[in-house]
XYZ file of C-alpha atoms in Angstrom:
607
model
C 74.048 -38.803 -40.043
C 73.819 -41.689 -37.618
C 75.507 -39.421 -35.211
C 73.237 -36.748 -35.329
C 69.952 -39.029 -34.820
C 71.536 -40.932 -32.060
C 72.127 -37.219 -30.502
C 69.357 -35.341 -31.224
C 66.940 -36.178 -28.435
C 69.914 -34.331 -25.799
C 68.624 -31.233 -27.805
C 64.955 -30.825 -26.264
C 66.804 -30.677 -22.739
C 67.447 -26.920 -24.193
C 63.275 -26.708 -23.265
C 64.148 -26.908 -19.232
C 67.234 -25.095 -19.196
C 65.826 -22.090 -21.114
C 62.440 -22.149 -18.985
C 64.373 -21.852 -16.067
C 66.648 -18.978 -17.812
C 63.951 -17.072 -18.529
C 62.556 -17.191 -14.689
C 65.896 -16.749 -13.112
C 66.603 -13.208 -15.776
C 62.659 -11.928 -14.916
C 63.691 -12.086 -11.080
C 66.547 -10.371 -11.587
C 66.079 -8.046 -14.482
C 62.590 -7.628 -12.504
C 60.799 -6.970 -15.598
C 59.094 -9.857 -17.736
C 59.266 -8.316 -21.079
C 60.265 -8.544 -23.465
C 63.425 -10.685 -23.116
C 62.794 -12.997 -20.151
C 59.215 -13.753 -21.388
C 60.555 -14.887 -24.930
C 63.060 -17.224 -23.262
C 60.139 -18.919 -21.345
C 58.213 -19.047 -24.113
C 61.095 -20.829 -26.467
C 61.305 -23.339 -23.735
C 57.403 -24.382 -23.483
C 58.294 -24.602 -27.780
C 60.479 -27.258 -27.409
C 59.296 -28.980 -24.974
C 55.952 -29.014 -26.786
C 58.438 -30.180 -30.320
C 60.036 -32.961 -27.759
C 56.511 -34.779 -26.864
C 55.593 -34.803 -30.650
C 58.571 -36.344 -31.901
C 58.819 -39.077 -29.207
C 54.929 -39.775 -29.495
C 55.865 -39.924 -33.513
C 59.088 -42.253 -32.483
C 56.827 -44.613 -30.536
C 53.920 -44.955 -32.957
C 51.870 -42.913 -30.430
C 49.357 -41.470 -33.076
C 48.566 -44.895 -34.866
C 47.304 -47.001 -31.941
C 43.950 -47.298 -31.065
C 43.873 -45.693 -27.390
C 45.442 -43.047 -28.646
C 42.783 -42.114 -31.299
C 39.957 -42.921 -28.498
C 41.520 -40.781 -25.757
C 42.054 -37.937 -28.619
C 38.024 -38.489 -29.520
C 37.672 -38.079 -25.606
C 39.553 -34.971 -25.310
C 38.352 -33.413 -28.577
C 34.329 -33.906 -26.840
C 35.502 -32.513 -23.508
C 37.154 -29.531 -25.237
C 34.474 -29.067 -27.682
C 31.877 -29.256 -24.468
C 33.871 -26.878 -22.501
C 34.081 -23.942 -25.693
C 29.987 -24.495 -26.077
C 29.613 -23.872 -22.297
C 32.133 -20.915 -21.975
C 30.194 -19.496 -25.372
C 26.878 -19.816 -23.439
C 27.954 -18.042 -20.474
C 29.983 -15.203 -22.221
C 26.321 -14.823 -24.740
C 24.462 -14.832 -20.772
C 26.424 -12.087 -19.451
C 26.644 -10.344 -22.533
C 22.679 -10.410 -23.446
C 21.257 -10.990 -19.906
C 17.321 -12.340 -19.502
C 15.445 -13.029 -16.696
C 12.255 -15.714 -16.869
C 9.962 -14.510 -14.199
C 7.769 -17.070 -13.270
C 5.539 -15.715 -10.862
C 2.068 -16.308 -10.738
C 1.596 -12.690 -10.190
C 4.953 -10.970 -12.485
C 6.407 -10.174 -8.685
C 9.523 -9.316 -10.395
C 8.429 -8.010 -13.643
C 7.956 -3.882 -14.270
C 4.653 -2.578 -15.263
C 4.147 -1.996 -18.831
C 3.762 1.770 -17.844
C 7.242 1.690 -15.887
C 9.237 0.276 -19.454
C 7.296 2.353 -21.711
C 8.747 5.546 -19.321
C 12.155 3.629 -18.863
C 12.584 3.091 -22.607
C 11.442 6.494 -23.682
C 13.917 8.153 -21.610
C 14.868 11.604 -23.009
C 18.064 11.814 -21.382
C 20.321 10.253 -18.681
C 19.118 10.071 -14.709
C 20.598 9.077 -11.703
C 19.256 7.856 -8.745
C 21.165 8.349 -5.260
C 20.473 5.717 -2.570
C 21.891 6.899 0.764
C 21.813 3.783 2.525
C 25.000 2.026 4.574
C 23.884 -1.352 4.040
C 23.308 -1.056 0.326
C 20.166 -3.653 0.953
C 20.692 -6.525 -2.315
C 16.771 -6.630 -2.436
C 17.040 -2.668 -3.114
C 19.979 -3.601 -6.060
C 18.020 -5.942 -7.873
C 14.474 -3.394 -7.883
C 16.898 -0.674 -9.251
C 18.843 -3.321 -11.925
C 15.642 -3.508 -13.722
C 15.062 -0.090 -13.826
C 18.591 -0.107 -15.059
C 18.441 -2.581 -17.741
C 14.927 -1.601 -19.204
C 16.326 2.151 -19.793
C 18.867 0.337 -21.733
C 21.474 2.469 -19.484
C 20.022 6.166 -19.455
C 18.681 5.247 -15.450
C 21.705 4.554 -13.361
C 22.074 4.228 -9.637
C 24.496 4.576 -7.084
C 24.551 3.669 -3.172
C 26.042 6.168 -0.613
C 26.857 5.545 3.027
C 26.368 8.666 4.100
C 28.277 7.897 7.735
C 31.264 7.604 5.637
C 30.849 9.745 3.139
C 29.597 13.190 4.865
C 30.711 15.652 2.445
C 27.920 13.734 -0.396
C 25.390 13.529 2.242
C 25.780 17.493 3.125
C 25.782 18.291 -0.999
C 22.394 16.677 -1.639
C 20.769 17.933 1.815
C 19.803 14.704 3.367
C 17.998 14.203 6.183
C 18.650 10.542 7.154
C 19.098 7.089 6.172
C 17.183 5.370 3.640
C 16.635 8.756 1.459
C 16.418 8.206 -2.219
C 16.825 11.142 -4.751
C 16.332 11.717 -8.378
C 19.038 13.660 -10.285
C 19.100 14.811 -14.123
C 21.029 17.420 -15.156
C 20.560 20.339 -12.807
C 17.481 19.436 -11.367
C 16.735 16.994 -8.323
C 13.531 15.234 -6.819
C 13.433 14.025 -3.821
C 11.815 10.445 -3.870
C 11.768 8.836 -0.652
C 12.372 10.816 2.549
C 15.326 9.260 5.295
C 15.044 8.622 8.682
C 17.021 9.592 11.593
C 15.989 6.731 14.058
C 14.289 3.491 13.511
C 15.822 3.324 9.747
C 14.509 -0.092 8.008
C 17.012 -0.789 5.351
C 14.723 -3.515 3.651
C 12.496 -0.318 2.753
C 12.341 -0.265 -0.577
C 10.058 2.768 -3.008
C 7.210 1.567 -4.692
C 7.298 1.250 -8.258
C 4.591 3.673 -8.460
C 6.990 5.999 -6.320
C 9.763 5.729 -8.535
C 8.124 5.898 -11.769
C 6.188 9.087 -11.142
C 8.995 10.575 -10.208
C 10.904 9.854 -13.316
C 8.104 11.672 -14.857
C 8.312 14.550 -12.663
C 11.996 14.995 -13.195
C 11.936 14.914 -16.584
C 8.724 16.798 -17.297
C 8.807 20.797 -18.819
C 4.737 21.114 -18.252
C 4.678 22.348 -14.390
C 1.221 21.817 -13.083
C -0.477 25.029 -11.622
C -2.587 24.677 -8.526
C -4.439 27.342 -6.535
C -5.349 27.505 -2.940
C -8.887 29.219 -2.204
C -8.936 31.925 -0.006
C -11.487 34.116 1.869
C -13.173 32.071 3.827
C -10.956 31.341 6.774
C -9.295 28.865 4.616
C -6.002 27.302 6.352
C -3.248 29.824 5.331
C -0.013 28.890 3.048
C 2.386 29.996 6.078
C 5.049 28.706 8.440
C 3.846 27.977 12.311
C 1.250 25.615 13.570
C -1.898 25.269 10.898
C -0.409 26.522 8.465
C -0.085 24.987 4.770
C 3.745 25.763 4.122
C 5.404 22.594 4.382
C 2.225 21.494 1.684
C 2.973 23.662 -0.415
C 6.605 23.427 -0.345
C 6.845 19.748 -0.942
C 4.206 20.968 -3.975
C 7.448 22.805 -5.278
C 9.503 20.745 -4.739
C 7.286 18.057 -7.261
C 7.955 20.833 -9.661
C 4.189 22.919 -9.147
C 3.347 26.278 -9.630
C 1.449 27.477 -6.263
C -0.896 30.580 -5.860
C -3.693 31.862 -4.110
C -7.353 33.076 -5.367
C -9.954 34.670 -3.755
C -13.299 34.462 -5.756
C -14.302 36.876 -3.444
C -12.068 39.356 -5.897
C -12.446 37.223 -8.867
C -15.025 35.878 -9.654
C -14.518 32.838 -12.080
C -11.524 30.317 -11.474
C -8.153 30.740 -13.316
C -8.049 28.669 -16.955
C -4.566 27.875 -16.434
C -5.848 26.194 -12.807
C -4.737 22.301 -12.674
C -6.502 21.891 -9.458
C -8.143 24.319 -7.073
C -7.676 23.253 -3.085
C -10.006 24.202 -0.384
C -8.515 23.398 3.155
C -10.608 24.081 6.035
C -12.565 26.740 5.425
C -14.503 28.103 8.743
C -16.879 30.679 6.794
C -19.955 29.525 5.096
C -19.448 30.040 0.899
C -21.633 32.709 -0.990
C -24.110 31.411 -3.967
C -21.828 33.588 -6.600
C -18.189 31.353 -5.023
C -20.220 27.775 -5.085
C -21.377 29.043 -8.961
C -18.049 29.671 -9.758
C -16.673 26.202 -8.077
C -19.390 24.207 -10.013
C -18.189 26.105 -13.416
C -14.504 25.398 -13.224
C -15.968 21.857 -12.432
C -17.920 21.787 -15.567
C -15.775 22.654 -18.162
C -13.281 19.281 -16.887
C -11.771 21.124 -13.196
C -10.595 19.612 -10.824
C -11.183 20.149 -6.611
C -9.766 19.333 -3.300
C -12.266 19.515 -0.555
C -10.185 19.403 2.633
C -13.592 20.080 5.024
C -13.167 20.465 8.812
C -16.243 20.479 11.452
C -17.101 24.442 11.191
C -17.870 26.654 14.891
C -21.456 25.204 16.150
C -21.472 23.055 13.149
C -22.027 25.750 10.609
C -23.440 25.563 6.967
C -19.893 25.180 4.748
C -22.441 26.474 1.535
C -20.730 23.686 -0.251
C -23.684 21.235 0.525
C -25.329 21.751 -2.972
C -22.564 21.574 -4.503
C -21.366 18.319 -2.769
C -24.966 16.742 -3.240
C -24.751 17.216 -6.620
C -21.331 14.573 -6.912
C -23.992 12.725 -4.150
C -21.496 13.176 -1.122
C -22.820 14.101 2.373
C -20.640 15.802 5.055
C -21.404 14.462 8.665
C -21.385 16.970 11.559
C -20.516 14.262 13.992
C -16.861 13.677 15.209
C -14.979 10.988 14.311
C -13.704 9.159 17.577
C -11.226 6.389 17.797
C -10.712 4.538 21.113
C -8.870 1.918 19.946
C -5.539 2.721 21.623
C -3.390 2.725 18.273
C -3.000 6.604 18.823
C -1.285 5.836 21.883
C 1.949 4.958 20.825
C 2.063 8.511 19.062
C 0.613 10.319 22.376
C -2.344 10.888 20.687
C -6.097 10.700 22.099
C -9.136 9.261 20.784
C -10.204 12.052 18.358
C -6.872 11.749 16.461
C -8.164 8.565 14.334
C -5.525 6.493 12.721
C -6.399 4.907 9.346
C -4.773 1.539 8.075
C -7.453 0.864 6.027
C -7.272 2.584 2.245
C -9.481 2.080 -0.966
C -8.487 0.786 -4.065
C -7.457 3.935 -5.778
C -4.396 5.235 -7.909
C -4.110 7.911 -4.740
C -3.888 5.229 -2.419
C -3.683 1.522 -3.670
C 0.256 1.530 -2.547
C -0.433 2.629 1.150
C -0.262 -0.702 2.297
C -1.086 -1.079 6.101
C 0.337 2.248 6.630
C -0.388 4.538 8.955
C -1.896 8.635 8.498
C -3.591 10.650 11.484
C -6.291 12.731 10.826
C -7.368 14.951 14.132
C -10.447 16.427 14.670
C -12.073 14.526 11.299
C -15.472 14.270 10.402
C -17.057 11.638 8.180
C -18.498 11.570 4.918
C -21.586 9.820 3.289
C -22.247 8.696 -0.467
C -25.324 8.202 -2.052
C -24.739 6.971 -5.964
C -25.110 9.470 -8.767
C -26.019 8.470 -12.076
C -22.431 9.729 -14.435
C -20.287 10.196 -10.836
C -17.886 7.077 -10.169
C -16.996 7.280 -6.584
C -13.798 5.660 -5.050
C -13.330 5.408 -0.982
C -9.762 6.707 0.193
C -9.657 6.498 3.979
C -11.452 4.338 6.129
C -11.045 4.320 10.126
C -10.810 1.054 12.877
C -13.794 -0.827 12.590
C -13.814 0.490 16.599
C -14.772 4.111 16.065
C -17.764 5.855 15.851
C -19.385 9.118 15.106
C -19.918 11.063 18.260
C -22.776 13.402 17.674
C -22.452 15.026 21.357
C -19.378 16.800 21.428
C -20.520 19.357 24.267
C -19.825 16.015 26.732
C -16.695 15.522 28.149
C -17.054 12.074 28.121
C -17.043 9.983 25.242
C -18.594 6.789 24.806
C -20.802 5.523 22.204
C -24.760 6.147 22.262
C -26.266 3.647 19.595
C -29.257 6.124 19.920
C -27.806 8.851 18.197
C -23.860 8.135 17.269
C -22.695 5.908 14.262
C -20.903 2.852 14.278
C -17.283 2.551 12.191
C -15.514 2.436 10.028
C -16.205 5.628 8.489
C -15.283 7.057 5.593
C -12.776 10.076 5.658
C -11.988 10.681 2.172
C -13.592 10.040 -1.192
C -12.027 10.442 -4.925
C -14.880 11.407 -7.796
C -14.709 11.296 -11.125
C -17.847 13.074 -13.732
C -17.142 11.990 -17.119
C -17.522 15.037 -19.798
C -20.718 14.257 -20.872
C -22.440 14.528 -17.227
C -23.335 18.092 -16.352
C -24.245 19.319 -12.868
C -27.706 19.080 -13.047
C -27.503 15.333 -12.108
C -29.632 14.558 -8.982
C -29.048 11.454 -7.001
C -30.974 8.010 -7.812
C -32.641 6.177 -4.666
C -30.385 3.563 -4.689
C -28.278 2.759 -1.763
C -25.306 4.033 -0.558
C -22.001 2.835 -2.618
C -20.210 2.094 0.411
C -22.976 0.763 2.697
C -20.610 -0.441 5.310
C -18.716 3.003 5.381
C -22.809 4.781 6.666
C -24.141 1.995 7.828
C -28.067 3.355 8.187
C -29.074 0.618 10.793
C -28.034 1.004 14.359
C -24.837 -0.795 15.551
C -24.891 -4.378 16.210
C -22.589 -4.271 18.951
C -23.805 -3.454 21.937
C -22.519 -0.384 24.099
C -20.652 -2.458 26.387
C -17.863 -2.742 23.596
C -17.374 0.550 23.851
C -13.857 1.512 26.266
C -14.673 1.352 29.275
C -12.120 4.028 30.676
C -13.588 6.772 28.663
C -11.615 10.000 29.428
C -13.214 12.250 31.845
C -11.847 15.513 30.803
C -11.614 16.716 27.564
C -9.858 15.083 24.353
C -6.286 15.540 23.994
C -5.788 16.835 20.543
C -5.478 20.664 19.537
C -6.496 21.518 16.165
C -3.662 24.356 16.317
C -0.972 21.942 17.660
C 1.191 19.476 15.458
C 3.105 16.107 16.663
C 6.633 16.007 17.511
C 9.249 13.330 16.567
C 8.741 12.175 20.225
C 5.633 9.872 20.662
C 5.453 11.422 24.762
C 4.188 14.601 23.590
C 0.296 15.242 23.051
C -1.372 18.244 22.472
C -3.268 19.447 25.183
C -6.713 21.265 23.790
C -10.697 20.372 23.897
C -11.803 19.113 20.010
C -14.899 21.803 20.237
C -12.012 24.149 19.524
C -11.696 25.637 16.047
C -8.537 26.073 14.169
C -7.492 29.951 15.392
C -5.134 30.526 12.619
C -6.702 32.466 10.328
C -4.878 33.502 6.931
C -4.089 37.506 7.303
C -4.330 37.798 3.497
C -7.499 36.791 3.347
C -10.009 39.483 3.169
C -12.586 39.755 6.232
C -15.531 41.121 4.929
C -18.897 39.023 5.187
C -20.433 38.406 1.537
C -23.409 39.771 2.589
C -21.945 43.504 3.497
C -20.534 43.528 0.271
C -22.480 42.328 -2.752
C -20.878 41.513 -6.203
C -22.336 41.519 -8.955
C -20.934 38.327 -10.812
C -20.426 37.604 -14.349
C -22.104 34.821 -16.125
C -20.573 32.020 -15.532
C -19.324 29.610 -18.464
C -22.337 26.870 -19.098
C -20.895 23.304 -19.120
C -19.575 22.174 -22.861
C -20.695 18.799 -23.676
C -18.374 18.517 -25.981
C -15.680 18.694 -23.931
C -13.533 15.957 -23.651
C -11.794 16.112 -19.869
C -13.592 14.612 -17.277
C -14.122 16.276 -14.212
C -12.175 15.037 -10.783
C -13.200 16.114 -7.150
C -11.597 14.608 -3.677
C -13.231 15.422 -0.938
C -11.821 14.532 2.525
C -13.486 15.473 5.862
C -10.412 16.616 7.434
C -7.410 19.770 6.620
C -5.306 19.628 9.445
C -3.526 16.252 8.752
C -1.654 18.316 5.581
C -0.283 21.048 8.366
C 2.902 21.846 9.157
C 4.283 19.312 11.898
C 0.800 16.836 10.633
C 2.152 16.711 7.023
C 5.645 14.942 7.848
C 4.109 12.324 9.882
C 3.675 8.878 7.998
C 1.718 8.950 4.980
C -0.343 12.349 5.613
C 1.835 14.067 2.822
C 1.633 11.089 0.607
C -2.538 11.403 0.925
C -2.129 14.962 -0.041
C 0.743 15.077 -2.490
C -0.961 11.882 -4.029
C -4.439 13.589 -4.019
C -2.861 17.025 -5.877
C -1.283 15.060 -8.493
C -4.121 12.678 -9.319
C -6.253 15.499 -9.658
C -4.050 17.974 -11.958
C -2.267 15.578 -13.839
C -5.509 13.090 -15.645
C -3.712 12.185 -18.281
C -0.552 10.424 -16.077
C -1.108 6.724 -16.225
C 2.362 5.777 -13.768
C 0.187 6.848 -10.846
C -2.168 3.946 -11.076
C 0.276 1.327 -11.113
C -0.822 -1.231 -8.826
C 1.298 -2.980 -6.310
C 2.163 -6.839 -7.178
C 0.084 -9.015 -4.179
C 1.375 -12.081 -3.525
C -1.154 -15.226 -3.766
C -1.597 -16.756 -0.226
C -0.107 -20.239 -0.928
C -0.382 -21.421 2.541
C -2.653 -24.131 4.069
C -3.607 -24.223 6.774
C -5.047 -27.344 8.259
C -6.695 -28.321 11.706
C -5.116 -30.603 14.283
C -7.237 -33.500 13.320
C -5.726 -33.085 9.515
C -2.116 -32.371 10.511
C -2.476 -35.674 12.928
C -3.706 -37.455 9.810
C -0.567 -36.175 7.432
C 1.820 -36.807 9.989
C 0.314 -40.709 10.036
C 0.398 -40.622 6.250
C 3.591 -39.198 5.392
C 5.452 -40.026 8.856
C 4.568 -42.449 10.691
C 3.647 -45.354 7.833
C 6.774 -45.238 6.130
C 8.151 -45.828 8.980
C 6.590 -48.967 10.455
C 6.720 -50.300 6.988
C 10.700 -49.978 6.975
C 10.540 -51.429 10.465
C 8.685 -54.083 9.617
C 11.050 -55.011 6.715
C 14.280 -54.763 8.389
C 12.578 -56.848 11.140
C 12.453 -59.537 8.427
C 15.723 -59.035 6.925
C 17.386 -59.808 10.221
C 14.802 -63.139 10.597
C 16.337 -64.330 7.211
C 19.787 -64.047 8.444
């Protein structure tokens, strides 16, 4: 028995000699399992069996270090588990504090309420090389609030061609929308001068989750018969409108109320684009009774041959908006970098409105554009859209080949180029505007200018102004139309009849008297200028976003994701003179610093 005490420490050595048995069969065998790995493990046994019994043969356990260092170890442990449970419960059930003073990274209630009534799964393609971490975390939340239904996925389309040819792209930075068989395209690419921090607006996104998913498809009719801009390919033409409209998932036709004489019931929204013939009393009647029973309009007016009577004047009184037969000139030089002259002005300036509030700074041309005035209506809410430089004006003499500002008879900027209306159900026609002053007083400024003349450009052009009404931008910013503005659009829609609606009378039917009982308001938008939405216009900047914006607002009143506003970050800065940086420089600099010279200076005395 003594023998086999005294001896049985030599059998733990079996611990090393199997460990290393086990590693020398795995590299040979070259498989781990299950033989080699049972070896090891038999080894690490003993070895583990060895420790205890010489920690029990040296009264390890009992002493007092021993049972502190255990305490110590059993804390750190215990510590280590409640931090490794935290993290795995963090990943596992992620949330995000966003502290913000204004939610910056927070999605609109609108956004989660669409996110987290998701009907089925949708996908979002990002075709961008640089997969952009700012775009990643906009797109996790979308992600995480759908609870998994939205997912996203980044292609470079440079490397992977055969993707980029199946969806159609047509640059970098596109963004599209997929669920099930049907696709949206979000955000357009870019060829050249591709900004990968560019990032969709929630707004953007949103609506067209919406879109994608929605069975209702809007139906919206474009007026014809008066020289109204016609839905075809070719320079002033409305095709690649109207396209983009089917592409948003609308249903697109054409009316004459020439031929019939009250508007469609199934019509969403009824758009008039540049219409060079004056309306008949029976077409305005049947305008203001779509209008009345909760319709909804799109003006698009241009300046009309020798400044013609559109016959939409009552009817535009009426929701207290004046059109202005001046042109709207912009010298500023911005149009420049385009090629464009002075009566192509650029806006950068947008109103507060679901149509527009995510514009930005942007940029959207509007040539040849005349201005609007608005007088308040009692029951009309009216919201600006479009404002130009504060350095334009309204040039009332457009048979001069020189333009410069008269204050004697030409208005002072900025001026108003689009308005959105709203008549609540209650409000019929009949309402006449109250003498108070306009809503946007310094949109029509009444008052002459209070700038003199001489701020006007001084190298005002001597021939006519570059800008064709007929002729569209090109990609290149060198190019510029070529054509006088006292032209007039000459496309003319073929299908439109020509006959005068004097030479042949109609007798119309009565039309429907406004229901005050209605519930659905009425919507109008009324912007002083068509061509901007024509083909070659319409791709440039945010022109199709101020039409495709304008469509949907109107036909869809009931969509709320359209008025989501864009998070604006609170100016924290300060900014001081150089008096009161001089001052905080003493205070916070200069101070301290004499004071710790001052006491080493008396630490070395001491010495």
């Amino acid at each position: 028995m003594k023998i086999v005490k005294k001896n049985w420490k030599y059998i733990f050595l079996l611990g090393p000699a199997l460990i290393v048995a086990g590693i020398t069969a795995g590299f040979v065998a070259g498989s781990w399992e299950p033989i080699p790995l049972g070896i090891i493990i038999a080894g690490f046994v003993i070895i583990g069996l060895w420790l205890l019994y010489a920690a029990y043969q040296q009264n390890f356990w009992g002493r007092r270090s021993t049972q502190v260092s255990s305490n110590a170890i059993a804390a750190t442990l215990s510590i280590l588990l409640i931090l490794a449970l935290i993290n795995f419960l963090a990943a596992r059930y992620a949330t995000r504090l966003d502290v913000t003073e204004s939610q910056q990274f927070t999605l609109a209630p609108q956004t989660q309420q669409v996110l987290r009534n998701l009907p089925q799964p949708v996908k979002l393609w990002v075709f961008d090389p640089t997969q952009n971490p700012r775009v990643r975390e906009f797109l996790e939340n979308y992600q995480k609030e759908s609870r998994g239904k939205f997912t996203f996925e980044f292609v470079d389309p440079l490397t992977e061609p055969g993707k980029a040819q199946e969806y159609a792209i047509n640059g970098l930075g596109e963004y599209q929308l997929e669920s099930g068989s049907k696709r949206l395209l979000i955000q357009k690419g870019v060829v050249v001068g591709f900004n990968p921090s560019q990032i969709p607006t929630e707004a953007k996104l949103t609506n067209g989750l919406e879109e994608i998913l929605s069975t209702r498809s809007p139906k919206v009719y474009f007026l014809q018969g008066n020289g109204e801009r016609a839905i075809q390919e070719g320079q002033g033409g409305l095709f690649e409108a109207e396209k983009s409209l089917k592409d948003k998932n609308y249903t697109t036709a054409v009316i004459n109320l020439k031929e019939s004489i009250n508007v469609p019931q199934d019509a969403d929204a009824v758009i008039v684009a540049g219409p060079q013939k004056a309306f008949s009393e029976e077409e305005v009647k049947a305008l203001t009774a779509y209008l009345d029973r909760g319709g909804s309009l799109m003006l698009m007016l241009d300046l009309t041959p020798n400044n013609a009577n559109t016959g939409l004047d009552s009817l535009l009184k009426d929701w207290g908006v004046t059109l202005d037969k001046r042109l709207a000139i912009d010298p500023s030089g911005d149009g420049q970098r385009y090629g464009l002259g002075a009566t192509v002005p650029l806006a950068k300036r947008y109103g507060d409105h679901p149509i527009t509030q995510s514009f930005g700074s942007a940029t959207s041309f509007y040539p040849l554009a005349r201005p609007l005035e608005t007088t308040a209506v009692t029951g009309i809410d009216q919201k600006p859209l479009v404002w130009t430089s504060d350095q334009s004006w309204a040039e009332s003499d457009l048979s001069n080949s020189r333009l410069e500002f008269d204050p004697k008879s030409d208005r002072q900027g900025p001026l108003l180029l689009g308005v959105a209306l709203t008549r609540s159900a209650a409000t019929t026609t009949q309402a006449t505007p109250t003498p108070s002053p306009t809503s946007f007083p310094s949109a029509s400024p009444t008052s002459s200018p209070t700038t003199s003349p001489t701020s006007s450009p001084t190298t005002s052009p001597t021939s006519s102004p570059t800008t064709s009404p007929t002729s569209s931008p090109t990609t290149s910013p060198t190019s510029s139309p070529t054509v006088s503005p006292t032209s007039s659009p000459t496309t003319s829609p073929t299908s439109s009849p020509t006959v005068s609606p004097t030479s042949s009378p109609i007798t119309p039917s009565p039309s429907p008297s406004p229901s005050p009982s209605s519930t659905k308001e009425s919507r109008m938008v009324v912007l002083g200028n068509s061509q901007f939405a024509t083909n070659g216009w319409f791709e440039q900047q945010l022109n199709g976003d101020v039409f495709i914006n304008s469509v949907s607002w109107l036909s869809k009143p009931d969509q709320k994701t359209l008025s989501i506003s864009p998070k604006k970050v609170t100016n924290r800065r300060i900014n001081m003179t150089l008096v009161q940086a001089a001052v905080l420089v003493i205070t916070w600099l200069v101070w301290p610093l004499i004071g710790l010279a001052i006491a080493a200076f008396l630490w070395w005395r001491r010495r």
